[in-house]
Amino acid sequence: MTLYTILVNPESALKTVSHPVDQVDKIVQAQMQNMLETMYEAPGIGLAANQINILNRVLVMDLADVSGGENKTPICMANPEIIFESEERSVWEEGCLSLPENFAEVERPAIVRVKYLDETNTMQEGKFEGLASHCVQHEIDHLDGIVFTDHLSRLRKNIILRKVAKIKKDMDIL
Ligand code: NI
């Protein structure tokens, strides 16, 4: 098991559009497994590869913690693609491991369908709503170099980015 270091904003990797994987081979499988362990350790419910400085289109998520279950329900995706989004919108308070200790309400399509390669290199399609919908859209945003503060007003965004910059500075001193 390898735990990756999670990048804290600002970092150029967090602004980079990641490239698709050719296939989910043993190397990508190992990356997915290590990303899951890193996410559980953090703890968080989603993690995108560029947050650990790997610039391929891979993400992991697991919402089990918030739904009260003890059993892990990991989802691993490579090359995820939103193939449907509802006109109905949804607002949810989002946070991000790369923007620690800060949260804000983000508005997104309420329901999305996503096509992706799973950890066995099999094409899957899933429907996501509620928190899962926000989570998967948030992680796919990461793969396009977008963080949740990019969805906020410039004022709200700047407040959070300043707070995160201070947290990052304090982390570097320790
Ligand atoms: Ni995030």
PDB file of C-alpha atoms and ligand atoms in Angstrom:
ATOM      1  CA  MET A   1       0.000   0.000   0.000  1.00  0.00           C
ATOM      2  CA  THR A   2       1.277   3.421  -0.914  1.00  0.00           C
ATOM      3  CA  LEU A   3      -0.153   6.609   0.455  1.00  0.00           C
ATOM      4  CA  TYR A   4       0.187   9.511  -1.926  1.00  0.00           C
ATOM      5  CA  THR A   5       0.698  13.111  -0.843  1.00  0.00           C
ATOM      6  CA  ILE A   6      -2.386  15.174  -1.616  1.00  0.00           C
ATOM      7  CA  LEU A   7      -1.597  18.527  -3.234  1.00  0.00           C
ATOM      8  CA  VAL A   8      -3.007  21.627  -1.597  1.00  0.00           C
ATOM      9  CA  ASN A   9      -4.072  24.526  -3.799  1.00  0.00           C
ATOM     10  CA  PRO A  10      -2.439  26.412  -5.501  1.00  0.00           C
ATOM     11  CA  GLU A  11      -0.579  23.850  -7.618  1.00  0.00           C
ATOM     12  CA  SER A  12      -0.237  23.775 -11.388  1.00  0.00           C
ATOM     13  CA  ALA A  13      -1.393  20.112 -11.464  1.00  0.00           C
ATOM     14  CA  LEU A  14      -4.759  21.208 -10.060  1.00  0.00           C
ATOM     15  CA  LYS A  15      -5.219  23.524 -13.062  1.00  0.00           C
ATOM     16  CA  THR A  16      -4.152  20.966 -15.652  1.00  0.00           C
ATOM     17  CA  VAL A  17      -6.466  19.067 -18.008  1.00  0.00           C
ATOM     18  CA  SER A  18      -5.501  15.411 -17.567  1.00  0.00           C
ATOM     19  CA  HIS A  19      -5.031  12.930 -20.406  1.00  0.00           C
ATOM     20  CA  PRO A  20      -7.057   9.726 -20.890  1.00  0.00           C
ATOM     21  CA  VAL A  21      -5.551   6.321 -20.106  1.00  0.00           C
ATOM     22  CA  ASP A  22      -5.222   3.818 -22.970  1.00  0.00           C
ATOM     23  CA  GLN A  23      -6.617   1.054 -20.779  1.00  0.00           C
ATOM     24  CA  VAL A  24      -6.880   0.095 -17.116  1.00  0.00           C
ATOM     25  CA  ASP A  25      -3.802  -2.094 -16.866  1.00  0.00           C
ATOM     26  CA  LYS A  26      -1.993  -3.323 -13.754  1.00  0.00           C
ATOM     27  CA  ILE A  27      -0.282   0.029 -13.285  1.00  0.00           C
ATOM     28  CA  VAL A  28      -3.562   1.970 -13.369  1.00  0.00           C
ATOM     29  CA  GLN A  29      -5.176  -0.659 -11.100  1.00  0.00           C
ATOM     30  CA  ALA A  30      -2.408  -0.159  -8.542  1.00  0.00           C
ATOM     31  CA  GLN A  31      -2.859   3.608  -8.827  1.00  0.00           C
ATOM     32  CA  MET A  32      -6.614   3.251  -8.180  1.00  0.00           C
ATOM     33  CA  GLN A  33      -5.985   1.049  -5.126  1.00  0.00           C
ATOM     34  CA  ASN A  34      -3.420   3.457  -3.699  1.00  0.00           C
ATOM     35  CA  MET A  35      -5.699   6.415  -4.401  1.00  0.00           C
ATOM     36  CA  LEU A  36      -8.504   4.687  -2.468  1.00  0.00           C
ATOM     37  CA  GLU A  37      -6.209   4.057   0.505  1.00  0.00           C
ATOM     38  CA  THR A  38      -5.043   7.689   0.360  1.00  0.00           C
ATOM     39  CA  MET A  39      -8.661   8.897   0.230  1.00  0.00           C
ATOM     40  CA  TYR A  40      -9.769   6.702   3.167  1.00  0.00           C
ATOM     41  CA  GLU A  41      -6.775   7.844   5.189  1.00  0.00           C
ATOM     42  CA  ALA A  42      -7.425  11.556   4.512  1.00  0.00           C
ATOM     43  CA  PRO A  43     -10.430  10.964   5.059  1.00  0.00           C
ATOM     44  CA  GLY A  44     -12.428  11.989   2.018  1.00  0.00           C
ATOM     45  CA  ILE A  45     -15.190  10.677  -0.256  1.00  0.00           C
ATOM     46  CA  GLY A  46     -13.535  11.397  -3.601  1.00  0.00           C
ATOM     47  CA  LEU A  47     -10.072  11.849  -5.063  1.00  0.00           C
ATOM     48  CA  ALA A  48      -8.883  12.686  -8.565  1.00  0.00           C
ATOM     49  CA  ALA A  49      -5.449  11.715  -9.890  1.00  0.00           C
ATOM     50  CA  ASN A  50      -4.163  15.259 -10.421  1.00  0.00           C
ATOM     51  CA  GLN A  51      -4.666  15.858  -6.666  1.00  0.00           C
ATOM     52  CA  ILE A  52      -1.810  13.400  -6.158  1.00  0.00           C
ATOM     53  CA  ASN A  53       0.164  14.867  -9.073  1.00  0.00           C
ATOM     54  CA  ILE A  54      -0.619  12.109 -11.604  1.00  0.00           C
ATOM     55  CA  LEU A  55      -2.059  13.662 -14.737  1.00  0.00           C
ATOM     56  CA  ASN A  56      -4.279  10.862 -16.059  1.00  0.00           C
ATOM     57  CA  ARG A  57      -8.072  10.734 -16.083  1.00  0.00           C
ATOM     58  CA  VAL A  58      -8.556   8.498 -13.054  1.00  0.00           C
ATOM     59  CA  LEU A  59     -10.748   9.113 -10.019  1.00  0.00           C
ATOM     60  CA  VAL A  60     -11.986   7.168  -7.019  1.00  0.00           C
ATOM     61  CA  MET A  61     -14.944   7.724  -4.725  1.00  0.00           C
ATOM     62  CA  ASP A  62     -16.704   6.031  -1.818  1.00  0.00           C
ATOM     63  CA  LEU A  63     -19.770   7.508  -0.191  1.00  0.00           C
ATOM     64  CA  ALA A  64     -20.215   4.700   2.369  1.00  0.00           C
ATOM     65  CA  ASP A  65     -19.068   6.819   5.310  1.00  0.00           C
ATOM     66  CA  VAL A  66     -21.776   9.403   4.876  1.00  0.00           C
ATOM     67  CA  SER A  67     -24.529   6.896   4.145  1.00  0.00           C
ATOM     68  CA  GLY A  68     -23.862   5.254   7.514  1.00  0.00           C
ATOM     69  CA  GLY A  69     -22.651   1.882   6.220  1.00  0.00           C
ATOM     70  CA  GLU A  70     -19.477   0.319   7.577  1.00  0.00           C
ATOM     71  CA  ASN A  71     -18.801  -1.650   4.433  1.00  0.00           C
ATOM     72  CA  LYS A  72     -16.696   0.105   1.877  1.00  0.00           C
ATOM     73  CA  THR A  73     -18.323   0.791  -1.493  1.00  0.00           C
ATOM     74  CA  PRO A  74     -15.442   2.006  -3.656  1.00  0.00           C
ATOM     75  CA  ILE A  75     -15.997   3.217  -7.200  1.00  0.00           C
ATOM     76  CA  CYS A  76     -12.977   3.517  -9.504  1.00  0.00           C
ATOM     77  CA  MET A  77     -13.235   5.318 -12.828  1.00  0.00           C
ATOM     78  CA  ALA A  78     -10.895   5.870 -15.728  1.00  0.00           C
ATOM     79  CA  ASN A  79     -11.782   8.233 -18.579  1.00  0.00           C
ATOM     80  CA  PRO A  80     -15.171   9.189 -17.051  1.00  0.00           C
ATOM     81  CA  GLU A  81     -17.530  11.012 -19.359  1.00  0.00           C
ATOM     82  CA  ILE A  82     -20.828  12.691 -18.492  1.00  0.00           C
ATOM     83  CA  ILE A  83     -23.302  11.433 -21.111  1.00  0.00           C
ATOM     84  CA  PHE A  84     -26.450  12.940 -19.574  1.00  0.00           C
ATOM     85  CA  GLU A  85     -27.171  15.772 -17.177  1.00  0.00           C
ATOM     86  CA  SER A  86     -30.601  16.750 -15.888  1.00  0.00           C
ATOM     87  CA  GLU A  87     -32.013  20.210 -16.353  1.00  0.00           C
ATOM     88  CA  GLU A  88     -33.004  20.105 -12.710  1.00  0.00           C
ATOM     89  CA  ARG A  89     -30.316  21.644 -10.535  1.00  0.00           C
ATOM     90  CA  SER A  90     -29.090  20.741  -7.089  1.00  0.00           C
ATOM     91  CA  VAL A  91     -27.196  22.661  -4.421  1.00  0.00           C
ATOM     92  CA  TRP A  92     -24.855  20.844  -2.032  1.00  0.00           C
ATOM     93  CA  GLU A  93     -22.171  21.989   0.358  1.00  0.00           C
ATOM     94  CA  GLU A  94     -18.896  20.756  -1.127  1.00  0.00           C
ATOM     95  CA  GLY A  95     -15.412  20.481   0.270  1.00  0.00           C
ATOM     96  CA  CYS A  96     -12.151  19.292  -1.239  1.00  0.00           C
ATOM     97  CA  LEU A  97      -9.006  17.611   0.107  1.00  0.00           C
ATOM     98  CA  SER A  98      -6.978  20.110  -1.946  1.00  0.00           C
ATOM     99  CA  LEU A  99      -8.847  23.037  -0.340  1.00  0.00           C
ATOM    100  CA  PRO A 100      -8.809  21.838   3.281  1.00  0.00           C
ATOM    101  CA  GLU A 101     -11.200  23.083   5.965  1.00  0.00           C
ATOM    102  CA  ASN A 102     -13.300  25.132   3.549  1.00  0.00           C
ATOM    103  CA  PHE A 103     -16.781  24.405   2.284  1.00  0.00           C
ATOM    104  CA  ALA A 104     -19.256  26.166   0.036  1.00  0.00           C
ATOM    105  CA  GLU A 105     -22.603  25.522  -1.582  1.00  0.00           C
ATOM    106  CA  VAL A 106     -22.167  24.583  -5.238  1.00  0.00           C
ATOM    107  CA  GLU A 107     -24.964  24.334  -7.801  1.00  0.00           C
ATOM    108  CA  ARG A 108     -24.800  21.568 -10.407  1.00  0.00           C
ATOM    109  CA  PRO A 109     -27.113  19.392 -12.513  1.00  0.00           C
ATOM    110  CA  ALA A 110     -29.090  17.240 -10.048  1.00  0.00           C
ATOM    111  CA  ILE A 111     -28.703  13.943 -11.912  1.00  0.00           C
ATOM    112  CA  VAL A 112     -25.921  12.791 -14.238  1.00  0.00           C
ATOM    113  CA  ARG A 113     -25.166   9.609 -16.122  1.00  0.00           C
ATOM    114  CA  VAL A 114     -21.492   8.780 -16.424  1.00  0.00           C
ATOM    115  CA  LYS A 115     -19.713   6.337 -18.716  1.00  0.00           C
ATOM    116  CA  TYR A 116     -16.313   5.084 -17.540  1.00  0.00           C
ATOM    117  CA  LEU A 117     -13.847   2.214 -17.459  1.00  0.00           C
ATOM    118  CA  ASP A 118     -13.862   0.424 -14.115  1.00  0.00           C
ATOM    119  CA  GLU A 119     -10.928  -1.223 -12.314  1.00  0.00           C
ATOM    120  CA  THR A 120     -11.268  -4.314 -14.535  1.00  0.00           C
ATOM    121  CA  ASN A 121     -11.106  -2.228 -17.746  1.00  0.00           C
ATOM    122  CA  THR A 122     -14.830  -2.865 -18.315  1.00  0.00           C
ATOM    123  CA  MET A 123     -17.018  -0.082 -19.699  1.00  0.00           C
ATOM    124  CA  GLN A 124     -19.667   0.877 -17.136  1.00  0.00           C
ATOM    125  CA  GLU A 125     -22.476   3.371 -17.030  1.00  0.00           C
ATOM    126  CA  GLY A 126     -23.886   4.742 -13.812  1.00  0.00           C
ATOM    127  CA  LYS A 127     -26.614   7.152 -12.728  1.00  0.00           C
ATOM    128  CA  PHE A 128     -25.709   9.507  -9.922  1.00  0.00           C
ATOM    129  CA  GLU A 129     -27.949  11.759  -7.843  1.00  0.00           C
ATOM    130  CA  GLY A 130     -27.736  13.701  -4.605  1.00  0.00           C
ATOM    131  CA  LEU A 131     -24.328  13.684  -2.957  1.00  0.00           C
ATOM    132  CA  ALA A 132     -23.030  11.054  -5.419  1.00  0.00           C
ATOM    133  CA  SER A 133     -23.900  13.343  -8.308  1.00  0.00           C
ATOM    134  CA  HIS A 134     -22.065  16.281  -6.752  1.00  0.00           C
ATOM    135  CA  CYS A 135     -19.105  14.050  -5.896  1.00  0.00           C
ATOM    136  CA  VAL A 136     -18.654  12.563  -9.360  1.00  0.00           C
ATOM    137  CA  GLN A 137     -19.061  15.954 -11.060  1.00  0.00           C
ATOM    138  CA  HIS A 138     -16.598  17.513  -8.600  1.00  0.00           C
ATOM    139  CA  GLU A 139     -14.007  14.798  -9.349  1.00  0.00           C
ATOM    140  CA  ILE A 140     -14.492  14.986 -13.136  1.00  0.00           C
ATOM    141  CA  ASP A 141     -14.034  18.760 -12.811  1.00  0.00           C
ATOM    142  CA  HIS A 142     -10.620  18.053 -11.232  1.00  0.00           C
ATOM    143  CA  LEU A 143      -9.623  16.038 -14.315  1.00  0.00           C
ATOM    144  CA  ASP A 144     -10.411  19.160 -16.361  1.00  0.00           C
ATOM    145  CA  GLY A 145      -8.340  21.399 -14.078  1.00  0.00           C
ATOM    146  CA  ILE A 146     -11.371  22.852 -12.283  1.00  0.00           C
ATOM    147  CA  VAL A 147     -11.810  23.133  -8.500  1.00  0.00           C
ATOM    148  CA  PHE A 148     -15.125  23.789  -6.751  1.00  0.00           C
ATOM    149  CA  THR A 149     -14.285  27.393  -6.016  1.00  0.00           C
ATOM    150  CA  ASP A 150     -14.343  28.000  -9.789  1.00  0.00           C
ATOM    151  CA  HIS A 151     -18.148  27.628  -9.510  1.00  0.00           C
ATOM    152  CA  LEU A 152     -18.454  30.425  -6.924  1.00  0.00           C
ATOM    153  CA  SER A 153     -18.649  34.189  -7.188  1.00  0.00           C
ATOM    154  CA  ARG A 154     -15.262  35.884  -7.413  1.00  0.00           C
ATOM    155  CA  LEU A 155     -15.739  37.238  -3.881  1.00  0.00           C
ATOM    156  CA  ARG A 156     -16.541  33.841  -2.299  1.00  0.00           C
ATOM    157  CA  LYS A 157     -13.773  32.226  -4.318  1.00  0.00           C
ATOM    158  CA  ASN A 158     -11.132  34.717  -3.217  1.00  0.00           C
ATOM    159  CA  ILE A 159     -12.109  34.402   0.454  1.00  0.00           C
ATOM    160  CA  ILE A 160     -11.648  30.622   0.333  1.00  0.00           C
ATOM    161  CA  LEU A 161      -8.448  30.742  -1.725  1.00  0.00           C
ATOM    162  CA  ARG A 162      -6.910  33.185   0.753  1.00  0.00           C
ATOM    163  CA  LYS A 163      -7.834  30.951   3.709  1.00  0.00           C
ATOM    164  CA  VAL A 164      -6.420  27.875   1.953  1.00  0.00           C
ATOM    165  CA  ALA A 165      -3.204  29.744   1.086  1.00  0.00           C
ATOM    166  CA  LYS A 166      -2.755  30.520   4.775  1.00  0.00           C
ATOM    167  CA  ILE A 167      -3.377  26.859   5.719  1.00  0.00           C
ATOM    168  CA  LYS A 168      -0.829  25.772   3.117  1.00  0.00           C
ATOM    169  CA  LYS A 169       1.726  28.250   4.434  1.00  0.00           C
ATOM    170  CA  ASP A 170       1.221  26.971   7.982  1.00  0.00           C
ATOM    171  CA  MET A 171       1.611  23.375   6.730  1.00  0.00           C
ATOM    172  CA  ASP A 172       4.916  24.264   5.069  1.00  0.00           C
ATOM    173  CA  ILE A 173       6.243  25.806   8.285  1.00  0.00           C
ATOM    174  CA  LEU A 174       5.460  22.690  10.354  1.00  0.00           C
TER     175      LEU A 174
HETATM  176 NI    NI B   1     -11.798  18.018  -4.714  1.00  0.00          NI
END
